[in-house]
Amino acid sequence: MFDYETLKIIWWLLVGVLLVGFAIMDGHDMGVGTLLPFVAHSDIERRIVINTVGPHWDGNQVWFITGGGAIFAAWPLVYATAFSGFYWAMLAVLWALFFRPVGFDYRSKIHHPTWRSIWDWGLFIGGFVPPVIFGVAFGNLLQGVPFHFDDNLVSYYTGSFWELLNPFGLLAGVVSSAMITLQGGTYLAHRTEGTIQARTVRATVAAAVVMVAGFVAAGLWLQWGGMEGFQITSVVNPAALPDPLTKTVVRSADAWWLNYQRVPALWLLPLLGVAGALAAAALVAVGRTLCAFVASSLAVVGVIGTAGAAMFPFVMPSSTMPNASLTVWDSVSSHLTLGLMLGATVIFMPLIVLYTGWAYRVMRGKVTEAYIRDNDHAAY
């Protein structure tokens, strides 16, 4: 059994892995949904696009569900506080996601252009809205969230939904949306051919440019835009029982860069985010679509890793009561809970990865117009 401090670090890494897995796997079918109205102009073309992700999208939702479950079990204070502060934002995500199962299942039930067009736009909403909101949420985490605790560790959120839509939060939403669109574009280019693929390549290159520009702009904003980060100034016992009110936190202009100063190798993460996106754009443009998907996935690792490395050990900083900020050390479950969850993860995560890999291998190959016509009743 690992000691308590080690388990806290392990679960910080595992939550990061789940977020990256969600962005890569569920992200590429959300990206396909975002591109659907723009790269497919006829009904048969839209059916081709939908069938590239139709057999897999619900399996990819496992990453989203597991990530939420992991945060609930490993970081209960973070889960409770986040859902209080981001309540309407999370509801908007759920409302958008509702369009996906019904869109996939009902779109082809009726052969009527209006009916199908409505569900096509529903799939677009289900693919476009969640990444934007997740990005906005990350942008607000970097600025600090207006919450505090009372003496009984009951959290109180003092902000509003509209305050989340601040300029930096919206910029983070643009980066997130472009990143997911890039991920979906490389996958869609790999699974299609002809006119659809050509349109997808153009859209993918554009998404890569927007992502890189937004990502770099966000970094410059953090550096020179006057945005303060958070820094612990008191002594912290990483093995202590959770209590977020026992530390001292101050805000400073360079706080989010301290980890990069201490460990220069961390600069490889933002470099990976930029280089991965540009490589994905270049590779998809020359027809190396599988390599482009790998490069795009590495860009996802770089972008999410950049934010995680900058914030560590903070998970959810408080802008109104900095000492109440939630960190890796003081927002976790008990030693026993983390240990039992780690055992379950070691058993089941490899099974999920193996099954997912097998499913993609079995259903690999191009989705063509001939396939849709030959499998009209089985295809979406």
GROMACS .gro file of C-alpha atoms in nm:
model
  380
    1MET     CA    1   0.000   0.000   0.000
    2PHE     CA    2   0.132   0.343  -0.089
    3ASP     CA    3   0.158   0.610   0.180
    4TYR     CA    4  -0.101   0.890   0.191
    5GLU     CA    5   0.121   1.154   0.027
    6THR     CA    6   0.207   0.925  -0.264
    7LEU     CA    7  -0.158   0.834  -0.320
    8LYS     CA    8  -0.250   1.202  -0.337
    9ILE     CA    9   0.005   1.253  -0.614
   10ILE     CA   10  -0.102   0.935  -0.794
   11TRP     CA   11  -0.464   1.049  -0.800
   12TRP     CA   12  -0.370   1.393  -0.925
   13LEU     CA   13  -0.194   1.218  -1.213
   14LEU     CA   14  -0.480   0.974  -1.270
   15VAL     CA   15  -0.741   1.250  -1.284
   16GLY     CA   16  -0.516   1.420  -1.539
   17VAL     CA   17  -0.498   1.098  -1.740
   18LEU     CA   18  -0.877   1.070  -1.736
   19LEU     CA   19  -0.915   1.431  -1.853
   20VAL     CA   20  -0.667   1.371  -2.134
   21GLY     CA   21  -0.840   1.043  -2.224
   22PHE     CA   22  -1.174   1.220  -2.237
   23ALA     CA   23  -1.036   1.499  -2.457
   24ILE     CA   24  -0.873   1.252  -2.697
   25MET     CA   25  -1.142   0.984  -2.719
   26ASP     CA   26  -1.472   1.158  -2.654
   27GLY     CA   27  -1.313   1.474  -2.792
   28HIS     CA   28  -1.269   1.338  -3.141
   29ASP     CA   29  -1.635   1.242  -3.179
   30MET     CA   30  -1.737   1.582  -3.036
   31GLY     CA   31  -1.504   1.739  -3.291
   32VAL     CA   32  -1.672   1.541  -3.567
   33GLY     CA   33  -2.009   1.670  -3.442
   34THR     CA   34  -1.876   2.025  -3.454
   35LEU     CA   35  -1.762   1.979  -3.814
   36LEU     CA   36  -2.075   1.795  -3.930
   37PRO     CA   37  -2.277   2.088  -4.073
   38PHE     CA   38  -1.974   2.237  -4.247
   39VAL     CA   39  -1.796   1.947  -4.416
   40ALA     CA   40  -2.102   1.748  -4.524
   41HIS     CA   41  -2.356   1.920  -4.751
   42SER     CA   42  -2.592   1.642  -4.860
   43ASP     CA   43  -2.781   1.382  -4.660
   44ILE     CA   44  -2.558   1.098  -4.775
   45GLU     CA   45  -2.245   1.298  -4.687
   46ARG     CA   46  -2.378   1.369  -4.341
   47ARG     CA   47  -2.458   1.003  -4.292
   48ILE     CA   48  -2.100   0.920  -4.386
   49VAL     CA   49  -1.967   1.167  -4.128
   50ILE     CA   50  -2.202   1.043  -3.855
   51ASN     CA   51  -2.111   0.679  -3.921
   52THR     CA   52  -1.741   0.746  -3.857
   53VAL     CA   53  -1.823   0.796  -3.487
   54GLY     CA   54  -2.166   0.635  -3.455
   55PRO     CA   55  -2.041   0.293  -3.337
   56HIS     CA   56  -1.797   0.443  -3.084
   57TRP     CA   57  -1.934   0.762  -2.930
   58ASP     CA   58  -2.119   0.594  -2.642
   59GLY     CA   59  -1.814   0.385  -2.552
   60ASN     CA   60  -1.604   0.700  -2.546
   61GLN     CA   61  -1.846   0.850  -2.293
   62VAL     CA   62  -1.688   0.610  -2.041
   63TRP     CA   63  -1.398   0.855  -2.008
   64PHE     CA   64  -1.635   1.138  -1.920
   65ILE     CA   65  -1.833   0.933  -1.669
   66THR     CA   66  -1.521   0.783  -1.514
   67GLY     CA   67  -1.358   1.125  -1.486
   68GLY     CA   68  -1.660   1.268  -1.305
   69GLY     CA   69  -1.677   0.964  -1.079
   70ALA     CA   70  -1.306   0.985  -1.001
   71ILE     CA   71  -1.331   1.353  -0.902
   72PHE     CA   72  -1.633   1.274  -0.683
   73ALA     CA   73  -1.455   0.989  -0.505
   74ALA     CA   74  -1.097   1.119  -0.494
   75TRP     CA   75  -1.162   1.494  -0.450
   76PRO     CA   76  -1.504   1.525  -0.281
   77LEU     CA   77  -1.449   1.888  -0.174
   78VAL     CA   78  -1.358   1.983  -0.530
   79TYR     CA   79  -1.662   1.803  -0.668
   80ALA     CA   80  -1.902   1.966  -0.421
   81THR     CA   81  -1.754   2.314  -0.457
   82ALA     CA   82  -1.726   2.299  -0.837
   83PHE     CA   83  -2.085   2.187  -0.883
   84SER     CA   84  -2.201   2.468  -0.657
   85GLY     CA   85  -2.003   2.733  -0.844
   86PHE     CA   86  -2.039   2.592  -1.195
   87TYR     CA   87  -2.393   2.460  -1.148
   88TRP     CA   88  -2.556   2.632  -1.448
   89ALA     CA   89  -2.250   2.574  -1.663
   90MET     CA   90  -2.259   2.202  -1.585
   91LEU     CA   91  -2.633   2.192  -1.658
   92ALA     CA   92  -2.564   2.356  -1.994
   93VAL     CA   93  -2.311   2.080  -2.067
   94LEU     CA   94  -2.566   1.812  -1.977
   95TRP     CA   95  -2.839   1.976  -2.183
   96ALA     CA   96  -2.606   1.989  -2.481
   97LEU     CA   97  -2.501   1.628  -2.432
   98PHE     CA   98  -2.866   1.520  -2.436
   99PHE     CA   99  -2.869   1.591  -2.810
  100ARG     CA  100  -2.609   1.325  -2.879
  101PRO     CA  101  -2.785   0.994  -2.794
  102VAL     CA  102  -3.120   1.106  -2.937
  103GLY     CA  103  -2.948   1.259  -3.239
  104PHE     CA  104  -2.761   0.941  -3.324
  105ASP     CA  105  -3.065   0.720  -3.262
  106TYR     CA  106  -3.345   0.928  -3.413
  107ARG     CA  107  -3.185   1.111  -3.706
  108SER     CA  108  -3.239   0.839  -3.965
  109LYS     CA  109  -3.572   0.714  -3.832
  110ILE     CA  110  -3.769   0.946  -4.061
  111HIS     CA  111  -3.677   1.023  -4.422
  112HIS     CA  112  -3.756   1.391  -4.412
  113PRO     CA  113  -3.500   1.668  -4.472
  114THR     CA  114  -3.632   1.898  -4.195
  115TRP     CA  115  -3.632   1.618  -3.940
  116ARG     CA  116  -3.277   1.517  -4.026
  117SER     CA  117  -3.151   1.875  -4.039
  118ILE     CA  118  -3.281   1.939  -3.687
  119TRP     CA  119  -3.091   1.640  -3.549
  120ASP     CA  120  -2.779   1.734  -3.746
  121TRP     CA  121  -2.775   2.070  -3.568
  122GLY     CA  122  -2.849   1.889  -3.243
  123LEU     CA  123  -2.536   1.678  -3.293
  124PHE     CA  124  -2.346   2.000  -3.366
  125ILE     CA  125  -2.465   2.152  -3.036
  126GLY     CA  126  -2.373   1.833  -2.850
  127GLY     CA  127  -2.023   1.844  -2.999
  128PHE     CA  128  -1.955   2.219  -2.987
  129VAL     CA  129  -2.099   2.341  -2.655
  130PRO     CA  130  -1.934   2.107  -2.398
  131PRO     CA  131  -1.571   2.177  -2.504
  132VAL     CA  132  -1.638   2.552  -2.497
  133ILE     CA  133  -1.783   2.535  -2.146
  134PHE     CA  134  -1.503   2.309  -2.021
  135GLY     CA  135  -1.250   2.555  -2.160
  136VAL     CA  136  -1.427   2.849  -1.996
  137ALA     CA  137  -1.422   2.658  -1.667
  138PHE     CA  138  -1.045   2.598  -1.695
  139GLY     CA  139  -0.994   2.966  -1.773
  140ASN     CA  140  -1.180   3.060  -1.457
  141LEU     CA  141  -0.979   2.814  -1.249
  142LEU     CA  142  -0.662   2.995  -1.353
  143GLN     CA  143  -0.816   3.324  -1.239
  144GLY     CA  144  -0.959   3.184  -0.917
  145VAL     CA  145  -1.320   3.099  -0.838
  146PRO     CA  146  -1.520   3.317  -0.594
  147PHE     CA  147  -1.598   3.074  -0.311
  148HIS     CA  148  -1.524   3.038   0.058
  149PHE     CA  149  -1.579   2.793   0.344
  150ASP     CA  150  -1.732   2.844   0.684
  151ASP     CA  151  -1.595   2.678   0.998
  152ASN     CA  152  -1.786   2.358   0.912
  153LEU     CA  153  -1.628   2.342   0.564
  154VAL     CA  154  -1.956   2.425   0.396
  155SER     CA  155  -1.873   2.601   0.069
  156TYR     CA  156  -2.041   2.919  -0.052
  157TYR     CA  157  -2.014   3.041  -0.410
  158THR     CA  158  -2.047   3.419  -0.442
  159GLY     CA  159  -2.021   3.459  -0.818
  160SER     CA  160  -2.272   3.420  -1.100
  161PHE     CA  161  -2.293   3.229  -1.425
  162TRP     CA  162  -2.237   3.543  -1.633
  163GLU     CA  163  -1.916   3.625  -1.444
  164LEU     CA  164  -1.771   3.302  -1.582
  165LEU     CA  165  -1.799   3.450  -1.933
  166ASN     CA  166  -1.509   3.690  -1.882
  167PRO     CA  167  -1.256   3.763  -2.161
  168PHE     CA  168  -0.987   3.520  -2.043
  169GLY     CA  169  -1.243   3.247  -1.977
  170LEU     CA  170  -1.385   3.292  -2.328
  171LEU     CA  171  -1.035   3.278  -2.476
  172ALA     CA  172  -0.978   2.948  -2.294
  173GLY     CA  173  -1.310   2.829  -2.438
  174VAL     CA  174  -1.190   2.913  -2.790
  175VAL     CA  175  -0.868   2.717  -2.731
  176SER     CA  176  -1.062   2.418  -2.599
  177SER     CA  177  -1.311   2.422  -2.886
  178ALA     CA  178  -1.037   2.453  -3.148
  179MET     CA  179  -0.839   2.172  -2.983
  180ILE     CA  180  -1.138   1.937  -2.990
  181THR     CA  181  -1.223   2.037  -3.347
  182LEU     CA  182  -0.864   1.963  -3.448
  183GLN     CA  183  -0.889   1.623  -3.280
  184GLY     CA  184  -1.215   1.546  -3.456
  185GLY     CA  185  -1.084   1.674  -3.788
  186THR     CA  186  -0.780   1.446  -3.794
  187TYR     CA  187  -1.000   1.148  -3.709
  188LEU     CA  188  -1.263   1.237  -3.969
  189ALA     CA  189  -0.998   1.287  -4.238
  190HIS     CA  190  -0.863   0.941  -4.155
  191ARG     CA  191  -1.205   0.776  -4.190
  192THR     CA  192  -1.333   0.952  -4.504
  193GLU     CA  193  -1.221   1.022  -4.859
  194GLY     CA  194  -1.290   1.248  -5.154
  195THR     CA  195  -1.480   1.574  -5.113
  196ILE     CA  196  -1.562   1.524  -4.745
  197GLN     CA  197  -1.199   1.458  -4.664
  198ALA     CA  198  -1.086   1.765  -4.861
  199ARG     CA  199  -1.327   1.992  -4.672
  200THR     CA  200  -1.224   1.831  -4.345
  201VAL     CA  201  -0.855   1.891  -4.412
  202ARG     CA  202  -0.917   2.263  -4.467
  203ALA     CA  203  -1.124   2.288  -4.150
  204THR     CA  204  -0.863   2.094  -3.952
  205VAL     CA  205  -0.579   2.321  -4.059
  206ALA     CA  206  -0.789   2.624  -3.963
  207ALA     CA  207  -0.866   2.472  -3.622
  208ALA     CA  208  -0.495   2.410  -3.561
  209VAL     CA  209  -0.411   2.772  -3.642
  210VAL     CA  210  -0.685   2.902  -3.410
  211MET     CA  211  -0.578   2.666  -3.133
  212VAL     CA  212  -0.211   2.762  -3.149
  213ALA     CA  213  -0.287   3.134  -3.169
  214GLY     CA  214  -0.528   3.116  -2.875
  215PHE     CA  215  -0.296   2.897  -2.668
  216VAL     CA  216  -0.001   3.131  -2.716
  217ALA     CA  217  -0.222   3.435  -2.650
  218ALA     CA  218  -0.345   3.281  -2.324
  219GLY     CA  219   0.015   3.220  -2.214
  220LEU     CA  220   0.115   3.577  -2.294
  221TRP     CA  221  -0.193   3.703  -2.109
  222LEU     CA  222  -0.091   3.506  -1.798
  223GLN     CA  223   0.264   3.641  -1.825
  224TRP     CA  224   0.205   4.007  -1.904
  225GLY     CA  225  -0.168   4.064  -1.869
  226GLY     CA  226  -0.159   4.136  -1.497
  227MET     CA  227  -0.336   3.812  -1.400
  228GLU     CA  228  -0.229   3.693  -1.055
  229GLY     CA  229  -0.176   3.330  -0.968
  230PHE     CA  230  -0.178   3.154  -0.632
  231GLN     CA  231   0.110   3.044  -0.411
  232ILE     CA  232   0.123   2.860  -0.078
  233THR     CA  233   0.350   3.041   0.167
  234SER     CA  234   0.298   2.830   0.480
  235VAL     CA  235   0.448   2.492   0.558
  236VAL     CA  236   0.230   2.209   0.426
  237ASN     CA  237   0.233   1.853   0.551
  238PRO     CA  238   0.144   1.648   0.239
  239ALA     CA  239   0.058   1.344   0.452
  240ALA     CA  240  -0.182   1.531   0.684
  241LEU     CA  241  -0.557   1.478   0.693
  242PRO     CA  242  -0.748   1.709   0.457
  243ASP     CA  243  -0.828   2.057   0.588
  244PRO     CA  244  -0.809   2.340   0.333
  245LEU     CA  245  -0.823   2.614   0.599
  246THR     CA  246  -0.489   2.535   0.766
  247LYS     CA  247  -0.262   2.689   0.501
  248THR     CA  248  -0.169   3.040   0.394
  249VAL     CA  249  -0.205   3.139   0.029
  250VAL     CA  250  -0.101   3.461  -0.138
  251ARG     CA  251  -0.153   3.592  -0.490
  252SER     CA  252   0.135   3.706  -0.708
  253ALA     CA  253   0.189   3.791  -1.073
  254ASP     CA  254   0.438   3.510  -1.137
  255ALA     CA  255   0.278   3.237  -0.925
  256TRP     CA  256   0.161   3.025  -1.221
  257TRP     CA  257   0.516   3.021  -1.358
  258LEU     CA  258   0.694   2.906  -1.041
  259ASN     CA  259   0.677   2.534  -1.124
  260TYR     CA  260   0.829   2.604  -1.466
  261GLN     CA  261   1.112   2.795  -1.301
  262ARG     CA  262   1.176   2.511  -1.058
  263VAL     CA  263   1.151   2.234  -1.319
  264PRO     CA  264   1.255   2.373  -1.661
  265ALA     CA  265   1.170   2.039  -1.827
  266LEU     CA  266   0.801   2.131  -1.784
  267TRP     CA  267   0.841   2.375  -2.074
  268LEU     CA  268   0.821   2.068  -2.295
  269LEU     CA  269   0.447   2.057  -2.224
  270PRO     CA  270   0.349   2.390  -2.389
  271LEU     CA  271   0.602   2.314  -2.663
  272LEU     CA  272   0.426   1.982  -2.721
  273GLY     CA  273   0.090   2.161  -2.737
  274VAL     CA  274   0.208   2.400  -3.008
  275ALA     CA  275   0.428   2.157  -3.202
  276GLY     CA  276   0.167   1.879  -3.188
  277ALA     CA  277  -0.104   2.103  -3.334
  278LEU     CA  278   0.118   2.238  -3.610
  279ALA     CA  279   0.244   1.889  -3.692
  280ALA     CA  280  -0.114   1.761  -3.706
  281ALA     CA  281  -0.206   2.037  -3.952
  282ALA     CA  282   0.096   1.965  -4.172
  283LEU     CA  283   0.045   1.588  -4.165
  284VAL     CA  284  -0.327   1.596  -4.242
  285ALA     CA  285  -0.258   1.834  -4.532
  286VAL     CA  286  -0.026   1.578  -4.696
  287GLY     CA  287  -0.256   1.281  -4.633
  288ARG     CA  288  -0.079   1.130  -4.331
  289THR     CA  289  -0.405   1.121  -4.140
  290LEU     CA  290  -0.322   0.856  -3.879
  291CYS     CA  291   0.002   1.033  -3.789
  292ALA     CA  292  -0.195   1.357  -3.776
  293PHE     CA  293  -0.436   1.204  -3.524
  294VAL     CA  294  -0.142   1.096  -3.307
  295ALA     CA  295   0.010   1.445  -3.330
  296SER     CA  296  -0.323   1.604  -3.240
  297SER     CA  297  -0.353   1.371  -2.941
  298LEU     CA  298  -0.006   1.477  -2.826
  299ALA     CA  299  -0.117   1.839  -2.858
  300VAL     CA  300  -0.406   1.761  -2.624
  301VAL     CA  301  -0.159   1.615  -2.373
  302GLY     CA  302   0.053   1.929  -2.404
  303VAL     CA  303  -0.231   2.178  -2.356
  304ILE     CA  304  -0.395   2.003  -2.059
  305GLY     CA  305  -0.055   1.920  -1.910
  306THR     CA  306   0.051   2.285  -1.937
  307ALA     CA  307  -0.245   2.400  -1.727
  308GLY     CA  308  -0.203   2.118  -1.476
  309ALA     CA  309   0.169   2.179  -1.430
  310ALA     CA  310   0.116   2.554  -1.386
  311MET     CA  311  -0.151   2.511  -1.119
  312PHE     CA  312   0.003   2.228  -0.917
  313PRO     CA  313  -0.066   2.172  -0.630
  314PHE     CA  314  -0.380   2.384  -0.670
  315VAL     CA  315  -0.693   2.220  -0.806
  316MET     CA  316  -0.953   2.492  -0.744
  317PRO     CA  317  -0.815   2.825  -0.620
  318SER     CA  318  -1.042   3.072  -0.442
  319SER     CA  319  -1.033   3.436  -0.551
  320THR     CA  320  -1.233   3.563  -0.252
  321MET     CA  321  -1.069   3.356   0.023
  322PRO     CA  322  -0.727   3.238  -0.105
  323ASN     CA  323  -0.655   3.036   0.210
  324ALA     CA  324  -0.959   2.821   0.127
  325SER     CA  325  -0.817   2.724  -0.214
  326LEU     CA  326  -0.841   2.351  -0.275
  327THR     CA  327  -0.518   2.166  -0.344
  328VAL     CA  328  -0.393   1.816  -0.408
  329TRP     CA  329  -0.303   1.791  -0.039
  330ASP     CA  330  -0.620   1.908   0.134
  331SER     CA  331  -0.923   1.824  -0.083
  332VAL     CA  332  -0.889   1.445  -0.111
  333SER     CA  333  -1.063   1.143   0.035
  334SER     CA  334  -0.924   0.919   0.303
  335HIS     CA  335  -0.612   0.705   0.268
  336LEU     CA  336  -0.826   0.389   0.254
  337THR     CA  337  -1.057   0.529  -0.015
  338LEU     CA  338  -0.772   0.635  -0.240
  339GLY     CA  339  -0.603   0.296  -0.198
  340LEU     CA  340  -0.918   0.097  -0.283
  341MET     CA  341  -0.989   0.316  -0.584
  342LEU     CA  342  -0.634   0.272  -0.709
  343GLY     CA  343  -0.673  -0.106  -0.692
  344ALA     CA  344  -0.995  -0.090  -0.894
  345THR     CA  345  -0.831   0.143  -1.147
  346VAL     CA  346  -0.534  -0.089  -1.196
  347ILE     CA  347  -0.776  -0.371  -1.279
  348PHE     CA  348  -1.040  -0.199  -1.491
  349MET     CA  349  -0.860   0.078  -1.680
  350PRO     CA  350  -0.646  -0.167  -1.884
  351LEU     CA  351  -0.963  -0.361  -1.968
  352ILE     CA  352  -1.132  -0.043  -2.095
  353VAL     CA  353  -0.827   0.048  -2.304
  354LEU     CA  354  -0.800  -0.304  -2.449
  355TYR     CA  355  -1.169  -0.324  -2.533
  356THR     CA  356  -1.168   0.022  -2.691
  357GLY     CA  357  -0.864  -0.066  -2.899
  358TRP     CA  358  -1.025  -0.390  -3.013
  359ALA     CA  359  -1.349  -0.210  -3.110
  360TYR     CA  360  -1.163   0.046  -3.320
  361ARG     CA  361  -0.959  -0.227  -3.486
  362VAL     CA  362  -1.267  -0.428  -3.581
  363MET     CA  363  -1.448  -0.123  -3.723
  364ARG     CA  364  -1.149   0.041  -3.890
  365GLY     CA  365  -1.137   0.159  -4.249
  366LYS     CA  366  -1.299   0.428  -4.462
  367VAL     CA  367  -1.671   0.502  -4.441
  368THR     CA  368  -1.785   0.549  -4.799
  369GLU     CA  369  -2.106   0.624  -4.985
  370ALA     CA  370  -2.114   0.266  -5.108
  371TYR     CA  371  -2.097   0.140  -4.748
  372ILE     CA  372  -2.392   0.356  -4.646
  373ARG     CA  373  -2.603   0.239  -4.941
  374ASP     CA  374  -2.515  -0.128  -4.888
  375ASN     CA  375  -2.589  -0.110  -4.514
  376ASP     CA  376  -2.878   0.135  -4.519
  377HIS     CA  377  -3.068  -0.027  -4.230
  378ALA     CA  378  -2.761  -0.082  -4.012
  379ALA     CA  379  -2.595   0.256  -4.066
  380TYR     CA  380  -2.689   0.572  -3.875
   0.00000   0.00000   0.00000
